[in-house]
Coordinates of C-alpha atoms in Angstrom, one line a residue:
Chain A
M1 CA 22.2 9.3 -36.9
T2 CA 23.7 7.0 -39.3
G3 CA 27.1 5.4 -38.9
P4 CA 28.9 7.6 -41.3
E5 CA 27.1 10.5 -40.1
K6 CA 28.1 9.7 -36.4
E7 CA 31.7 9.2 -37.6
K8 CA 31.7 12.5 -39.2
A9 CA 30.2 14.3 -36.4
Q10 CA 33.0 12.7 -33.9
T11 CA 35.7 13.7 -36.4
A12 CA 34.3 17.4 -36.3
D13 CA 34.0 17.3 -32.6
F14 CA 38.0 16.0 -32.3
H15 CA 39.0 18.9 -34.8
E16 CA 37.1 21.4 -32.6
E17 CA 38.2 20.2 -29.1
A18 CA 41.4 18.2 -29.3
L19 CA 43.4 19.9 -32.2
P20 CA 43.5 23.6 -30.5
H21 CA 45.7 21.9 -27.8
M22 CA 48.4 21.0 -30.2
D23 CA 50.7 23.9 -28.9
A24 CA 50.3 22.8 -25.5
V25 CA 50.9 19.1 -26.0
F26 CA 54.0 20.1 -28.2
R27 CA 55.1 22.1 -25.4
F28 CA 54.6 19.4 -22.8
A29 CA 56.3 16.8 -25.2
L30 CA 59.1 18.9 -25.6
R31 CA 59.8 19.4 -21.7
L32 CA 59.2 15.6 -21.3
A33 CA 61.2 14.3 -24.0
G34 CA 63.9 17.0 -24.0
S35 CA 64.4 17.2 -27.9
R36 CA 62.4 18.2 -30.8
D37 CA 62.7 14.9 -32.7
L38 CA 61.3 13.1 -30.0
A39 CA 58.8 15.8 -29.2
E40 CA 57.3 15.7 -32.7
D41 CA 57.0 11.9 -32.5
L42 CA 55.1 12.3 -29.3
V43 CA 52.7 14.6 -30.5
Q44 CA 51.9 12.7 -33.7
E45 CA 51.4 9.4 -31.6
T46 CA 49.5 11.2 -29.0
F47 CA 46.8 12.9 -31.6
L48 CA 46.6 9.5 -33.6
R49 CA 45.9 7.6 -30.2
A50 CA 43.6 10.4 -29.1
F51 CA 41.7 10.2 -32.2
R52 CA 41.5 6.4 -32.1
S53 CA 40.1 6.5 -28.7
W54 CA 37.9 9.6 -29.1
E55 CA 34.8 7.6 -28.2
K56 CA 36.1 7.2 -24.8
Y57 CA 36.4 11.0 -24.1
T58 CA 33.7 12.6 -22.4
P59 CA 32.8 15.9 -24.4
G60 CA 33.4 19.1 -22.6
T61 CA 35.5 17.6 -19.9
Q62 CA 39.3 18.5 -19.7
C63 CA 40.4 17.9 -23.1
K64 CA 44.1 19.2 -22.4
S65 CA 44.4 16.9 -19.4
W66 CA 43.2 13.9 -21.4
L67 CA 45.8 14.6 -24.2
F68 CA 48.6 15.3 -21.8
T69 CA 47.8 11.9 -20.1
I70 CA 47.9 10.2 -23.4
C71 CA 51.2 12.0 -24.2
R72 CA 52.9 10.8 -21.0
N73 CA 51.8 7.3 -21.4
V74 CA 53.2 7.2 -24.8
F75 CA 56.5 8.9 -23.6
L76 CA 56.8 6.2 -20.6
R77 CA 56.2 3.3 -23.0
Q78 CA 58.7 4.6 -25.5
R79 CA 61.1 5.2 -22.9
E80 CA 60.6 1.7 -21.3
R81 CA 61.3 0.1 -24.7
G82 CA 64.4 2.3 -25.4
Q83 CA 65.9 2.9 -22.1
R84 CA 69.3 1.4 -21.4
H85 CA 70.0 -0.1 -18.0
D86 CA 72.7 2.5 -16.9
E87 CA 70.1 5.2 -17.6
I88 CA 67.6 3.6 -15.3
V89 CA 70.4 3.3 -12.7
S90 CA 71.4 7.1 -13.2
E91 CA 67.9 8.1 -12.8
N92 CA 67.6 6.3 -9.4
V93 CA 70.9 7.6 -8.2
D94 CA 70.0 11.2 -9.0
R95 CA 66.8 11.0 -6.8
S96 CA 66.9 12.4 -3.5
S97 CA 65.4 10.1 -0.9
G98 CA 66.2 11.9 2.5
P99 CA 63.8 13.8 4.6
F100 CA 62.3 16.8 3.1
E101 CA 64.0 20.0 4.6
V102 CA 61.4 22.5 5.4
V103 CA 63.8 25.5 5.0
N104 CA 65.2 25.1 1.5
P105 CA 69.2 25.0 2.1
V106 CA 69.7 26.4 -1.7
W107 CA 67.7 29.4 -0.7
V108 CA 69.4 30.1 2.7
K109 CA 72.6 30.4 0.4
A110 CA 71.2 32.5 -2.3
V111 CA 69.6 34.6 0.2
K112 CA 73.1 35.8 1.5
A113 CA 74.5 36.7 -2.0
D114 CA 71.2 37.7 -3.9
P115 CA 68.2 38.1 -1.9
E116 CA 66.2 39.6 -4.8
G117 CA 66.9 36.6 -7.1
D118 CA 68.5 38.6 -9.9
F119 CA 70.8 35.7 -10.9
F120 CA 67.6 34.1 -12.4
D121 CA 67.5 36.7 -15.0
A122 CA 71.0 35.5 -16.6
I123 CA 70.0 31.8 -17.0
V124 CA 68.7 31.3 -20.4
D125 CA 65.8 29.0 -21.4
E126 CA 68.0 26.3 -23.0
V127 CA 69.5 25.9 -19.6
V128 CA 66.2 25.5 -17.8
L129 CA 65.1 23.1 -20.4
Q130 CA 68.3 20.9 -20.1
R131 CA 68.2 20.9 -16.1
I132 CA 64.2 20.1 -16.3
Q133 CA 65.3 17.2 -18.7
E134 CA 67.7 16.0 -16.1
L135 CA 65.1 15.3 -13.3
P136 CA 63.8 12.1 -12.9
E137 CA 60.8 11.4 -15.0
D138 CA 58.2 11.5 -12.1
Y139 CA 59.6 14.6 -10.6
R140 CA 59.9 16.2 -14.2
T141 CA 56.4 15.6 -15.1
A142 CA 55.0 17.0 -11.7
V143 CA 57.1 20.1 -12.1
I144 CA 55.9 20.5 -16.0
L145 CA 52.2 20.0 -14.9
S146 CA 52.2 22.4 -12.2
D147 CA 54.7 24.9 -12.9
L148 CA 54.8 25.1 -16.5
E149 CA 51.2 24.2 -17.2
G150 CA 49.3 25.5 -14.1
F151 CA 47.6 22.2 -13.2
S152 CA 46.3 21.6 -9.8
Y153 CA 47.6 19.0 -7.5
Q154 CA 44.3 17.1 -8.0
E155 CA 44.4 17.4 -11.6
I156 CA 48.1 16.1 -11.8
A157 CA 47.0 13.3 -9.7
E158 CA 44.3 12.1 -11.9
M159 CA 46.5 12.6 -14.9
T160 CA 49.4 10.6 -13.4
D161 CA 47.4 8.1 -11.6
V162 CA 48.9 8.6 -8.2
P163 CA 47.5 10.0 -4.9
V164 CA 47.6 13.9 -4.2
G165 CA 50.3 13.4 -1.4
T166 CA 52.5 11.6 -4.1
V167 CA 52.2 14.5 -6.3
K168 CA 53.1 17.1 -3.7
S169 CA 56.1 15.0 -2.7
R170 CA 57.2 14.8 -6.2
L171 CA 56.5 18.3 -7.2
F172 CA 58.6 19.7 -4.0
R173 CA 61.3 17.3 -4.1
G174 CA 61.6 18.0 -8.0
R175 CA 61.6 21.7 -7.4
R176 CA 64.3 21.4 -4.8
V177 CA 66.4 19.4 -7.2
L178 CA 65.9 21.7 -10.1
Q179 CA 66.6 24.7 -7.9
G180 CA 69.8 23.2 -6.5
A181 CA 70.8 22.5 -10.1
L182 CA 70.1 26.1 -11.5
Y183 CA 71.8 27.6 -8.3
D184 CA 75.1 25.6 -9.0
Y185 CA 75.0 26.5 -12.6
A186 CA 74.6 30.1 -11.7
V187 CA 77.6 30.0 -9.2
S188 CA 79.7 28.1 -11.9
M189 CA 79.0 31.0 -14.3
G190 CA 79.5 33.6 -11.9
Y191 CA 76.0 34.9 -11.9
I192 CA 75.9 34.5 -8.0
K193 CA 78.6 34.4 -5.6
G194 CA 78.7 31.1 -3.9
T195 CA 79.5 30.6 -0.2
P196 CA 83.1 29.9 0.7
D197 CA 82.6 26.1 1.1
E198 CA 81.2 25.7 -2.3
A199 CA 83.5 28.0 -4.4
Chain B
M1 CA 59.5 51.8 -1.0
T2 CA 61.1 48.4 -0.9
V3 CA 59.7 45.3 -2.4
F4 CA 59.1 44.1 1.2
D5 CA 56.7 47.1 1.6
R6 CA 55.1 46.6 -1.8
L7 CA 54.4 43.1 -0.9
K8 CA 53.0 44.0 2.4
R9 CA 50.6 46.4 0.8
L10 CA 49.8 44.1 -1.8
L11 CA 48.7 41.4 0.4
G12 CA 46.9 43.9 2.5
S13 CA 47.0 43.4 6.2
P14 CA 44.8 46.4 7.1
D15 CA 46.1 46.2 10.9
A16 CA 49.6 45.1 10.3
P17 CA 52.2 47.4 11.9
T18 CA 54.3 49.3 9.5
S19 CA 57.5 48.6 11.2
H20 CA 59.5 45.6 10.3
S21 CA 60.2 44.6 13.9
E22 CA 57.9 41.8 14.1
E23 CA 59.8 39.1 12.5
D24 CA 57.8 36.3 13.5
G25 CA 54.5 37.9 12.3
R26 CA 53.0 37.7 15.8
G27 CA 51.1 40.8 16.9
S28 CA 48.1 40.8 14.4
G29 CA 44.5 40.2 15.3
A30 CA 43.4 39.5 11.8
C31 CA 44.3 35.9 11.5
K32 CA 46.3 33.6 13.9
P33 CA 49.8 34.0 13.8
I34 CA 52.1 31.2 12.7
S35 CA 55.7 30.6 13.2
C36 CA 58.6 30.8 10.7
M37 CA 58.8 27.1 10.5
E38 CA 55.3 26.8 9.8
A39 CA 55.3 29.4 7.2
M40 CA 58.3 27.4 5.5
A41 CA 56.2 24.4 5.6
R42 CA 53.4 26.0 3.6
L43 CA 55.4 28.0 1.1
Q44 CA 54.9 25.5 -1.7
E45 CA 51.3 25.0 -1.3
Y46 CA 50.8 28.9 -0.5
L47 CA 52.3 29.8 -4.0
D48 CA 50.3 26.8 -5.7
R49 CA 47.2 28.2 -4.3
E50 CA 46.5 24.9 -2.8
L51 CA 45.8 26.0 0.8
D52 CA 42.4 26.5 2.5
E53 CA 41.4 30.2 2.9
V54 CA 42.2 30.5 6.6
S55 CA 45.7 28.9 6.2
H56 CA 46.4 30.9 3.1
Q57 CA 45.6 34.3 4.8
E58 CA 47.9 33.0 7.7
A59 CA 50.8 32.4 5.6
A60 CA 50.3 35.5 3.4
H61 CA 50.2 37.6 6.7
H62 CA 53.4 36.0 8.1
F63 CA 55.4 36.5 4.8
S64 CA 54.2 40.1 4.5
M65 CA 55.3 40.7 8.1
C66 CA 58.6 38.4 8.3
Q67 CA 61.8 39.8 6.9
K68 CA 63.6 36.3 7.4
C69 CA 61.0 34.5 5.5
F70 CA 60.1 37.0 2.6
P71 CA 63.4 36.5 0.8
H72 CA 62.4 32.7 0.4
L73 CA 59.2 33.5 -0.8
K74 CA 60.7 36.0 -3.3
L75 CA 63.3 33.5 -4.6
E76 CA 60.5 30.7 -4.9
E77 CA 58.7 33.2 -7.0
R78 CA 61.6 34.1 -9.3
F79 CA 62.2 30.4 -9.7
R80 CA 58.7 29.8 -10.9
D81 CA 58.6 33.0 -13.2
L82 CA 61.9 31.5 -14.8
L83 CA 60.4 28.1 -15.4
H84 CA 57.1 29.6 -16.6
H85 CA 58.6 32.1 -19.0
S86 CA 61.0 29.3 -20.2
Q87 CA 58.5 28.2 -22.4
E88 CA 57.0 31.6 -23.8
G89 CA 56.6 31.7 -27.3
E90 CA 57.1 27.9 -27.9
V91 CA 54.6 26.6 -30.4
C92 CA 54.0 23.3 -32.4
P93 CA 55.8 23.9 -35.7
D94 CA 53.5 24.4 -38.9
H95 CA 54.8 21.2 -40.7
L96 CA 54.1 19.1 -37.6
K97 CA 50.5 20.3 -37.6
E98 CA 50.2 19.4 -41.1
Q99 CA 51.6 16.1 -40.5
V100 CA 49.0 15.4 -37.7
L101 CA 46.2 16.5 -40.0
E102 CA 47.4 14.1 -42.6
L103 CA 47.8 11.1 -40.1
L104 CA 44.3 11.8 -39.0
A105 CA 43.0 12.0 -42.3
A106 CA 44.5 8.6 -43.3
E107 CA 42.9 7.2 -40.2
G108 CA 39.5 8.1 -41.7
G109 CA 39.0 11.6 -40.2
E110 CA 37.7 14.5 -42.0
P111 CA 39.1 14.5 -45.6
R112 CA 41.1 17.5 -46.0
E113 CA 40.2 19.6 -48.9
G114 CA 43.2 21.8 -50.2
K115 CA 45.7 23.3 -47.7
E116 CA 43.2 23.7 -44.7
R117 CA 45.2 25.6 -42.0
P118 CA 45.4 23.7 -38.3
P119 CA 43.3 25.5 -35.9
P120 CA 44.9 28.2 -33.6
A121 CA 45.7 27.4 -30.1

């Protein structure tokens, strides 16, 4: 195969394998970045970089994971360049660092007032998106990849280049922080009755 | 039939007693009984389908039998449903798909002839 023929074949492969994941990459970027403008920039940059490095991709492997990895790397680099010091401090403050409690204290409170969890029905998507956005980045990424995209621990570990144990820790803690935030929101909106000490 | 009963039937514990009296899930010969604390410790991996088959069955049996732990399982499921459904219907805007194709064409990718539509997801 000549050079131009090879390039044409590679381009065709890219269109066939990578472009069908544009919706998924957009969703991932939106949850990661928290705004449509930023998400659109991320998607453009992701597909541009993916196209430029298409030769490194092994055909038939997990193209979606590969694109997500590129998307996250672009996001992290952009954030690193643009992040103000106070934002970095804020993220560190919000991070829960204590021992992981086996029994979820949020569910202990929720079970008393609404064991079926019907208060979740009242929470709109925008609030969920906003609360996800407020998570520290590594927690946020783990939650998005697992709970929104359905990747396994092993896949997330490979995509984020950390051990499986770290993925589990980030995921479990991220969920707890998010559950607490959504529960507090539901209490503040009157969707669920808070316990006396938090009223 | 309560949600608790439905889940118990769904999880299929053929030898599970029909009463709700065995709050710690003990009493079944189908798989090793586990404590509430152990079940709670496995909850995340159970729902993530990341446990081995035996551990999964042990947890499933416990949750199907334990009225104390079952609500925690239920709330965790509702939480995950909320997250999953929060992105339903979210698709890449057409103008963005067009922009990506333009960028790729400019990079030397397949020249676009006319208004080729982006591929469906």
